[in-house]
XYZ file of C-alpha atoms in Angstrom:
670
model
C 118.450 114.276 -22.685
C 114.709 114.946 -22.435
C 114.019 111.678 -20.693
C 116.896 112.343 -18.338
C 115.325 115.915 -17.472
C 111.914 114.216 -17.179
C 113.188 111.638 -14.789
C 114.880 114.534 -12.492
C 111.624 116.608 -12.583
C 109.670 113.530 -11.788
C 111.567 112.721 -8.611
C 113.332 115.473 -7.090
C 113.879 114.122 -3.964
C 116.362 111.839 -5.036
C 118.654 114.330 -5.647
C 117.558 117.173 -3.066
C 117.460 116.628 0.696
C 114.209 117.211 2.465
C 113.537 120.555 3.853
C 114.220 121.009 7.287
C 111.093 121.073 9.590
C 108.865 120.455 6.540
C 109.768 117.276 4.602
C 111.055 115.055 7.347
C 108.773 113.620 9.736
C 110.042 111.307 12.959
C 108.741 107.852 12.525
C 108.171 105.538 15.427
C 111.174 103.258 14.855
C 114.366 103.880 16.772
C 116.142 105.902 14.084
C 114.212 105.776 11.207
C 113.255 108.991 9.075
C 110.868 109.392 6.221
C 110.899 111.803 3.777
C 107.059 112.158 2.881
C 107.606 114.414 -0.215
C 109.513 111.677 -1.914
C 106.719 109.057 -1.146
C 104.037 111.485 -2.620
C 105.847 112.681 -5.288
C 106.711 108.712 -6.392
C 102.736 107.994 -5.821
C 101.941 110.945 -8.018
C 104.302 110.131 -10.511
C 102.619 106.589 -10.774
C 99.452 108.040 -11.264
C 100.286 110.512 -13.774
C 100.142 109.959 -17.716
C 103.290 110.252 -19.456
C 103.169 112.718 -22.108
C 106.473 111.434 -24.098
C 109.086 113.453 -22.268
C 107.006 116.653 -22.006
C 107.244 118.522 -18.426
C 104.043 118.345 -16.443
C 102.272 121.554 -15.961
C 102.518 123.725 -13.146
C 98.985 122.787 -11.790
C 100.456 119.286 -11.292
C 103.216 120.455 -9.278
C 100.603 122.750 -7.095
C 98.647 119.498 -6.241
C 101.511 117.656 -5.461
C 102.652 119.855 -2.857
C 99.106 120.181 -1.299
C 99.044 116.457 -1.041
C 102.529 116.636 0.668
C 101.347 119.232 3.314
C 97.967 116.839 3.890
C 100.314 113.810 4.616
C 102.366 115.928 6.809
C 99.644 117.057 8.694
C 97.988 113.484 9.113
C 101.379 112.078 10.443
C 101.458 114.829 13.061
C 97.952 114.430 14.368
C 98.413 110.644 14.545
C 101.634 111.130 16.774
C 100.124 113.951 18.663
C 96.705 111.307 19.392
C 98.810 108.386 20.470
C 100.740 110.399 23.149
C 97.445 112.104 24.464
C 95.616 109.036 24.472
C 98.073 107.541 27.207
C 97.857 110.776 29.111
C 94.166 110.720 28.925
C 94.013 107.056 30.423
C 95.711 108.137 33.560
C 94.270 111.816 34.114
C 90.367 111.890 34.586
C 88.606 114.714 32.591
C 87.547 117.388 35.683
C 85.001 118.551 33.584
C 83.249 115.365 32.954
C 83.595 114.576 36.616
C 81.342 117.596 37.478
C 78.594 115.645 35.734
C 79.089 112.177 36.831
C 76.907 110.822 39.605
C 78.264 110.588 43.304
C 78.286 106.938 43.303
C 80.410 106.778 40.052
C 82.765 109.542 41.712
C 83.047 107.664 44.738
C 84.219 104.805 43.150
C 86.609 106.647 40.980
C 87.909 108.028 44.095
C 88.570 104.604 45.693
C 90.418 103.300 42.685
C 92.463 106.567 42.492
C 93.145 106.646 46.409
C 94.227 102.916 46.434
C 97.909 103.889 45.141
C 97.752 106.723 47.829
C 96.507 104.433 50.403
C 99.371 101.938 49.715
C 102.030 104.510 49.767
C 100.653 106.063 52.873
C 100.540 102.861 54.814
C 104.030 102.243 53.779
C 105.089 105.744 55.040
C 103.176 105.026 58.302
C 104.869 101.782 58.954
C 107.958 103.615 58.643
C 106.879 106.523 61.033
C 105.032 104.526 63.306
C 108.172 104.022 65.512
C 108.865 107.603 64.837
C 105.846 108.811 66.522
C 105.715 106.240 69.127
C 105.868 107.998 72.636
C 104.719 106.645 76.044
C 102.601 108.972 78.274
C 104.054 108.692 81.850
C 100.557 109.325 83.612
C 98.640 106.828 81.401
C 97.812 103.214 81.996
C 100.106 101.785 79.781
C 103.241 103.093 81.275
C 101.846 102.102 84.669
C 101.367 98.280 83.471
C 104.760 98.581 82.070
C 106.379 99.656 85.390
C 104.447 96.591 86.954
C 106.131 94.345 84.333
C 109.676 95.919 85.225
C 109.258 95.373 89.048
C 108.782 91.946 88.938
C 112.350 91.051 87.421
C 113.928 93.733 89.784
C 112.047 92.148 92.931
C 113.273 89.011 91.589
C 116.819 89.903 91.128
C 116.867 91.746 94.938
C 115.510 88.463 96.664
C 116.887 85.520 94.962
C 120.668 86.738 93.602
C 121.820 87.189 97.335
C 120.318 83.941 98.149
C 121.889 82.024 95.129
C 125.098 83.629 95.901
C 125.229 82.571 99.696
C 123.240 79.110 99.435
C 125.290 77.076 96.819
C 122.634 74.370 97.082
C 120.069 76.649 95.938
C 122.148 77.675 92.755
C 123.575 74.324 91.646
C 120.039 72.600 91.957
C 117.941 74.854 89.780
C 120.793 76.165 87.139
C 118.658 75.893 84.198
C 115.664 77.918 85.912
C 118.143 80.631 86.872
C 119.382 80.913 83.601
C 116.045 81.388 82.077
C 114.794 83.663 84.497
C 118.045 85.639 84.474
C 117.904 86.337 80.834
C 114.107 86.918 80.393
C 114.813 89.750 83.091
C 117.541 90.977 81.054
C 115.354 91.239 77.890
C 112.736 93.185 80.042
C 115.741 95.461 81.311
C 116.734 96.341 77.645
C 113.099 96.800 76.648
C 112.752 99.219 79.644
C 115.935 101.378 78.357
C 113.760 101.416 74.801
C 110.792 102.669 76.566
C 112.651 105.086 78.570
C 113.868 106.462 75.537
C 110.249 107.014 74.156
C 109.015 108.289 77.329
C 107.451 111.968 77.292
C 107.572 114.404 79.878
C 105.843 117.834 80.127
C 107.138 120.951 78.976
C 104.995 124.124 79.552
C 102.008 121.869 80.293
C 102.310 119.672 76.871
C 103.699 116.350 76.652
C 106.790 116.428 74.567
C 107.104 114.154 71.551
C 110.244 115.189 69.852
C 112.408 112.090 69.851
C 115.810 114.059 70.257
C 114.497 115.960 73.197
C 113.177 112.585 74.492
C 116.338 110.926 74.089
C 118.300 113.910 75.529
C 116.567 114.171 78.615
C 116.764 110.588 79.499
C 120.800 110.276 78.340
C 121.704 113.351 80.820
C 120.493 111.778 83.572
C 122.216 109.636 86.163
C 119.452 106.890 85.918
C 120.501 106.640 82.351
C 124.042 105.635 83.619
C 122.696 103.149 86.218
C 120.520 101.309 83.640
C 123.424 101.050 81.515
C 125.327 99.488 84.169
C 122.466 97.097 85.031
C 122.802 95.563 81.530
C 126.341 95.285 81.305
C 127.009 91.572 80.385
C 129.165 90.771 83.243
C 127.775 87.155 83.291
C 130.217 86.688 80.248
C 132.670 85.720 82.942
C 130.912 82.379 83.221
C 132.873 81.170 80.474
C 135.910 81.459 82.944
C 134.722 80.903 86.531
C 131.628 78.715 85.814
C 127.656 78.945 85.990
C 127.870 78.800 89.515
C 128.782 82.656 90.308
C 125.723 84.735 90.633
C 127.308 87.426 92.451
C 128.481 88.199 88.813
C 124.911 89.510 88.008
C 124.777 92.008 91.306
C 124.917 95.033 88.811
C 121.277 94.032 87.784
C 120.237 95.446 91.489
C 120.993 98.845 90.239
C 117.417 99.074 88.704
C 115.829 99.480 91.826
C 114.293 102.877 91.224
C 111.693 101.607 88.671
C 110.131 99.325 91.464
C 110.034 102.067 93.848
C 108.595 104.455 90.989
C 105.849 101.638 90.474
C 105.228 101.418 94.456
C 104.811 105.463 94.445
C 102.356 105.248 91.259
C 100.302 102.427 93.017
C 100.106 104.470 96.287
C 98.558 107.056 94.363
C 96.077 105.081 92.364
C 94.835 103.075 95.112
C 91.643 103.540 96.984
C 93.223 102.211 100.252
C 96.499 104.050 100.323
C 97.095 103.196 103.947
C 96.770 99.622 103.794
C 99.189 99.634 100.782
C 101.752 101.673 102.774
C 101.630 99.216 105.627
C 101.896 96.115 103.044
C 104.904 98.130 101.540
C 106.724 98.624 104.807
C 106.295 94.930 105.700
C 107.865 93.998 102.237
C 110.654 96.508 102.849
C 111.436 94.864 106.306
C 111.195 91.057 104.955
C 113.671 92.005 102.169
C 116.251 93.551 104.765
C 115.706 90.441 107.053
C 116.177 87.857 104.323
C 119.505 89.848 103.180
C 120.789 89.774 106.678
C 119.936 85.998 107.048
C 121.739 85.606 103.645
C 124.796 87.464 104.971
C 124.668 85.624 108.128
C 125.192 82.309 106.459
C 127.633 83.623 104.124
C 129.891 84.883 107.178
C 129.299 81.366 108.926
C 130.910 79.783 105.891
C 133.910 82.325 105.840
C 134.482 81.563 109.608
C 133.537 77.956 109.223
C 130.420 76.221 109.718
C 129.932 74.662 113.168
C 133.350 76.324 114.366
C 131.731 77.790 117.399
C 128.070 78.095 119.067
C 127.365 81.487 117.128
C 128.026 80.398 113.397
C 125.600 78.258 111.497
C 126.144 74.479 112.388
C 127.934 71.992 110.121
C 125.935 70.951 107.093
C 127.838 67.625 107.747
C 125.023 67.035 110.426
C 122.211 65.619 108.827
C 119.915 67.605 110.772
C 121.279 70.577 109.260
C 122.002 69.549 105.707
C 118.402 70.451 104.530
C 118.494 73.837 102.334
C 115.143 74.604 103.585
C 115.828 74.082 107.368
C 119.307 75.989 106.718
C 117.586 79.154 105.252
C 114.617 79.074 108.070
C 117.112 78.678 110.569
C 119.030 82.107 109.212
C 115.981 83.912 108.746
C 114.795 83.031 112.275
C 118.447 84.354 113.819
C 117.885 87.467 111.535
C 114.543 88.334 112.774
C 115.547 87.816 116.304
C 118.570 90.110 115.809
C 116.852 92.755 114.058
C 113.909 92.923 115.999
C 116.390 93.172 119.260
C 114.773 90.628 120.680
C 117.797 88.617 121.407
C 117.900 85.196 122.551
C 120.537 84.078 120.071
C 123.999 82.387 120.580
C 126.717 85.115 121.935
C 129.203 86.004 119.228
C 132.891 84.466 119.911
C 135.156 85.984 117.617
C 135.847 89.852 116.501
C 134.295 89.690 113.091
C 131.158 88.077 114.918
C 130.897 90.984 117.544
C 130.980 93.475 114.908
C 128.245 92.050 112.872
C 126.070 91.501 115.703
C 126.626 95.099 116.966
C 125.901 96.551 113.204
C 122.931 94.007 113.269
C 121.602 95.639 116.420
C 122.001 99.045 115.122
C 120.121 98.430 111.968
C 117.616 96.576 114.093
C 116.961 99.793 116.317
C 116.462 101.865 113.083
C 114.239 99.174 111.535
C 112.153 99.324 114.969
C 111.872 102.967 115.006
C 110.859 103.182 111.568
C 108.239 100.259 112.210
C 106.801 102.262 115.193
C 106.815 105.585 113.597
C 105.285 104.434 110.033
C 102.532 102.131 111.638
C 101.676 104.540 114.240
C 101.154 107.504 111.611
C 99.341 105.384 109.452
C 97.120 104.268 112.184
C 96.672 107.951 112.888
C 95.771 109.029 109.440
C 93.541 105.816 109.217
C 91.542 107.251 112.418
C 92.061 110.835 111.728
C 88.378 111.288 110.634
C 86.945 109.327 113.294
C 89.275 111.018 115.889
C 88.119 114.557 114.538
C 84.334 113.567 114.763
C 84.720 112.288 118.315
C 86.224 115.685 119.188
C 83.072 117.212 117.800
C 80.613 114.783 119.630
C 82.808 115.244 122.945
C 82.668 118.920 122.745
C 78.546 118.922 122.324
C 78.490 116.470 125.353
C 80.222 118.916 127.265
C 78.435 121.648 126.237
C 75.072 119.895 126.776
C 76.115 118.769 130.499
C 77.176 122.071 131.382
C 74.096 123.855 130.382
C 72.022 120.874 132.061
C 70.117 120.217 128.670
C 67.463 117.526 129.199
C 67.923 113.985 128.914
C 65.791 113.406 125.777
C 67.322 116.238 123.833
C 70.968 114.733 124.797
C 69.640 111.334 123.436
C 68.430 112.845 120.513
C 71.820 114.625 119.557
C 73.785 111.576 120.331
C 71.390 109.251 118.281
C 71.907 112.081 115.383
C 75.617 111.755 115.583
C 75.448 107.901 115.602
C 73.298 108.179 112.506
C 75.511 110.493 110.826
C 78.858 108.414 111.461
C 77.137 104.853 110.593
C 76.071 106.025 107.181
C 79.307 108.047 106.367
C 77.670 111.559 106.218
C 80.085 112.940 108.715
C 82.348 114.443 106.073
C 82.022 118.088 105.456
C 82.108 118.093 101.735
C 83.139 121.658 101.345
C 86.055 121.223 103.398
C 87.363 118.079 101.492
C 87.102 119.827 98.500
C 88.020 123.253 99.410
C 91.883 122.800 98.013
C 90.448 121.732 94.513
C 90.294 124.743 91.795
C 86.485 125.541 91.000
C 86.684 123.857 87.646
C 87.387 120.444 89.530
C 85.083 121.058 92.523
C 82.191 121.774 89.709
C 82.833 118.504 88.000
C 82.698 116.525 91.174
C 79.590 118.480 92.288
C 77.902 117.653 88.844
C 78.638 113.943 89.515
C 77.247 114.029 92.745
C 74.453 116.211 92.627
C 73.025 117.105 89.146
C 70.926 114.282 88.706
C 69.145 115.319 91.582
C 68.862 118.823 90.645
C 67.587 117.904 87.514
C 64.258 116.455 89.149
C 63.304 119.923 90.419
C 60.432 121.171 88.104
C 61.733 124.517 87.619
C 65.284 123.777 86.840
C 64.298 121.454 84.227
C 66.030 122.381 80.754
C 67.604 125.159 82.432
C 70.804 126.476 81.217
C 73.727 123.986 81.981
C 76.027 126.798 83.597
C 73.258 127.843 85.969
C 73.074 124.150 87.020
C 76.755 123.840 87.835
C 76.578 127.348 89.752
C 73.633 125.668 91.886
C 75.454 122.461 92.507
C 78.312 124.358 94.058
C 75.984 125.935 96.456
C 73.733 122.856 97.606
C 74.426 122.054 101.395
C 73.535 118.504 102.823
C 71.436 118.358 105.895
C 70.380 115.644 108.017
C 67.094 115.537 109.919
C 65.880 113.413 112.597
C 62.771 111.478 112.828
C 59.809 113.892 113.800
C 61.731 117.073 113.024
C 59.762 119.754 110.937
C 61.593 120.725 108.093
C 59.240 123.717 107.648
C 55.892 125.008 109.036
C 52.894 126.488 107.703
C 53.302 130.157 107.658
C 56.979 130.357 108.185
C 58.918 132.658 105.773
C 60.585 130.669 103.164
C 64.553 131.038 102.940
C 65.525 127.767 101.527
C 64.219 125.085 99.211
C 64.953 121.251 99.747
C 65.634 118.234 97.697
C 65.192 114.891 99.040
C 68.053 112.506 98.601
C 67.107 109.808 100.992
C 64.459 109.242 103.564
C 60.729 109.928 103.728
C 59.070 113.081 104.515
C 55.195 113.775 105.311
C 52.803 116.719 104.684
C 50.921 116.881 107.890
C 48.357 118.889 109.406
C 48.620 121.833 111.847
C 48.035 118.796 114.723
C 51.032 117.095 113.404
C 49.395 113.896 113.069
C 47.122 114.099 110.066
C 49.153 113.054 106.952
C 47.937 114.620 103.566
C 51.081 113.346 101.247
C 54.138 111.628 101.408
C 57.294 112.605 99.705
C 59.787 110.405 98.834
C 63.375 110.689 97.361
C 63.737 113.002 94.386
C 60.938 115.038 95.537
C 61.606 118.735 96.335
C 59.578 121.605 98.171
C 60.134 125.122 99.050
C 61.147 126.422 95.688
C 58.113 128.611 94.999
C 58.757 130.605 98.109
C 62.445 131.728 97.600
C 61.317 133.001 94.144
C 59.079 135.439 95.862
C 56.538 135.634 93.196
C 54.403 138.667 92.847
C 50.746 137.724 93.132
C 51.283 134.464 95.181
C 48.458 134.190 97.721
C 50.860 133.129 100.269
C 53.673 135.548 99.295
C 57.100 134.139 100.291
C 55.514 131.906 103.282
C 55.300 128.403 103.647
C 52.272 126.774 102.450
C 52.229 123.308 104.158
C 54.113 121.632 107.307
C 56.531 118.822 106.332
C 57.831 116.593 108.830
C 60.471 113.985 108.547
C 59.190 110.391 109.410
C 62.585 108.972 109.920
C 66.220 109.955 109.235
C 66.113 112.451 105.981
C 68.819 112.936 104.031
C 68.265 116.470 102.153
C 69.829 119.150 99.958
C 69.194 122.759 101.055
C 69.625 125.733 98.608
C 69.200 128.887 100.278
C 67.480 132.032 98.665
C 70.562 133.843 98.642
C 72.656 131.566 96.884
C 69.878 131.082 94.253
C 69.424 134.913 93.853
C 73.456 134.921 93.367
C 73.573 132.419 90.699
C 70.834 133.675 88.712
C 72.161 137.475 89.059
C 74.523 136.607 85.865
C 71.500 134.889 84.141
C 68.428 137.196 83.741
C 67.146 135.075 81.070
C 67.223 132.181 83.297
C 65.687 134.201 86.243
C 63.020 134.961 83.988
C 62.046 131.540 82.813
C 62.261 130.183 86.643
C 59.625 133.092 87.685
C 57.645 132.129 84.430
C 57.605 128.584 85.279
C 56.853 129.121 89.129
C 53.660 131.447 88.098
C 52.725 128.212 86.023
C 52.593 126.187 89.005
C 51.146 128.560 91.122
C 48.373 128.821 88.409
C 47.980 125.318 88.230
C 47.519 125.030 92.020
C 45.383 128.047 92.235
C 47.734 130.051 94.353
C 48.373 133.108 92.134
C 46.035 136.279 92.261
C 45.858 137.609 88.574
C 44.717 140.978 89.823
C 47.672 141.341 92.539
C 49.965 140.237 89.533
C 48.749 143.084 87.563
C 49.020 145.568 90.758
C 52.417 144.178 91.215
C 53.523 145.010 87.597
C 52.853 148.828 88.474
C 54.188 148.518 91.835
C 57.263 146.995 90.185
C 57.528 149.892 88.070
C 57.105 152.048 91.010
C 59.964 150.104 92.753
C 62.038 150.374 89.616
C 61.554 154.351 90.045
C 62.578 154.334 93.555
C 65.718 152.192 92.854
C 66.504 154.532 90.100
C 66.363 157.681 92.315
C 68.381 155.920 94.810
C 70.973 155.284 92.227
C 70.759 158.816 90.940
C 71.329 160.008 94.774
C 74.305 157.830 95.277
C 75.641 159.309 91.952
C 75.079 162.812 92.900
C 76.640 162.029 96.352
C 79.584 160.683 94.359
C 79.925 163.637 92.125
C 79.451 165.881 95.113
C 82.172 164.189 97.004
C 84.537 164.595 94.057
C 83.525 168.370 93.512
C 84.368 168.972 97.094
C 87.549 167.342 96.940
C 88.568 169.275 93.682
C 87.281 172.581 95.537
C 89.842 171.772 98.606
C 92.739 170.923 96.360
C 92.117 174.206 94.425
C 91.774 176.185 97.541
C 94.944 174.751 98.774
C 96.833 175.467 95.472
C 95.361 179.122 95.710
C 96.610 179.517 99.173
C 100.041 178.330 98.216
C 100.038 180.626 95.451
C 99.218 183.745 97.517
C 101.960 182.870 99.894
C 104.555 182.883 97.119
C 103.254 186.178 95.916
C 103.553 187.479 99.378
C 106.996 186.331 99.610
C 107.803 187.868 96.259
C 106.274 191.320 97.248
C 108.221 191.334 100.631
C 111.515 190.493 98.768
C 110.597 193.189 96.148
C 109.647 195.682 98.747
C 113.108 195.177 100.564
C 115.017 195.618 97.506
C 112.753 199.033 96.704
C 113.504 200.252 100.523
C 117.353 199.465 100.271
C 117.554 201.256 96.715
C 115.757 204.224 98.030
C 117.986 204.290 101.070
C 121.175 204.203 99.185
C 120.121 206.980 96.997
C 119.145 209.129 100.085
C 122.567 208.303 101.965
C 124.451 209.384 98.410
C 122.494 212.604 98.305
C 123.251 213.388 102.030
C 127.220 212.721 101.185
C 127.142 215.002 98.311
C 125.274 217.832 100.449
C 127.848 217.307 103.263
C 130.846 217.547 100.511
C 129.318 220.607 98.885
C 128.632 222.588 102.047
C 132.418 222.166 103.372
C 135.018 224.807 102.196
């Protein structure tokens, strides 16, 4: 009995379940659970000495429970460590990253971003087509229009020829099939491009695919494009390969060719030449179609049946395909140009066709004459305008009997200006552009020249933009004096082309030579105080040949620097430095000018105060007049009220007197 009890006490885990949450610990196996108290108890039991059936002391049970808790804690820590280790291998420690070097961080960042880059690339590949939008104003779109225009022109020229001339269709069947289906592929690609062609909405390019699709689908052109790619040539399986008229629906894509021509006319530097070439192309296409229709009508009536139709092809002389086409083209050209000299029609159908051709020919002839005439006029518009000015000046000089030398000099000046393409008035040409675009053009043309001026070097960019808009080109003839010594300086000049000489008072002694990029006269227009010459010219400058100069007036310069007071001070300081360097600045006069300047400022302030007082006095006088008018109106109202009150009082008093008299009369009667 004691042994049994000892056995039960020595292994209580064999009979009692482990306490939940304490004795059981989930193992690493699929479904195994281990009771740690049982293992620990058995180990303790094996390590304990046997005392012949006596129960172990209480301290032994206490030590056993302590070891069980330690074992459970070790198992829990091992499981937690295994899970945390896997997470730490994937997630870097942010605290450690703060102390890592930049190179190590960069390497770690690259490694960490590799997976993200791969995912981003896959996403970009999927979204690349979604964000593909064609800008209709870009070069890529223009090049695509050029590609589409080729099959359109191919269909318009060759489909009708293949339908009318059977030999042409039958001889090159394989070539036509290849070209036809290549053009169809381009047509289909054009529809796809149109679905992705952006448009402007509130000045911004729309890139929303749904809006782009709706904007194209709801247009008439979409319906025409769909009709142009309908597989009508599937009827080849029924009627054979020699019926190219089944593909006439491909002609509906003509709008893309016209769009290409319009954009080319806008982009080309020679629009008049392109317009003439485009007109000639249209005329040739019309003549080509008319020639093919003439041959088709001849076949319908019967080749060689009468003198008007095409001769019978059984004749070896007219059996050649090239000769047949050239003959029809010649007949079409004579008819449409209304030259005539063709065989007269015989049947009613022939008469109707010739009448229709003559009407079209008259319209074509009128179109040719009108368009070519207007194009030539536009090409010579500048010359005609310039010649009108020359004629007006010639008439003026003849009317006032100007000397021949001066007249010859003026005519030579006009010849030079026209020959060197300097007759265009820049302000007149650019007047329709907004100020921003005019400034950009002026900067591209004049800014580099303006930067060569010493006093404008390192100036504010906005000031230079203001100045370039005020530059006026001038052309001087040989021997002309640009300025003379002692003249008041009102302009400064920048040499663009030509050579100028600084000469003496005799006009022959030459002291210096000024070439392109040089400038002069900038000091005199600044009117710097203390200058020994004031605002007068210090030298005689004469043009050796024809000289092209830029002129900047004093008013334009002062107007430009008004909004830039700091720039004005910088210009004056640099002008003083130049005068000091050349010994033309009087220091004492400069000091006196400062006092004079203060006096001028006082005078300006006094004038400003007087203007202010005058304005205020005018305002007070106006208020006084208004108050006086209101007072008069108030007095008039009061007078009217007083009159009305007096009338009422008088009526009341008269009524009372009348009543008294009546009472008196009534009282006196018996």
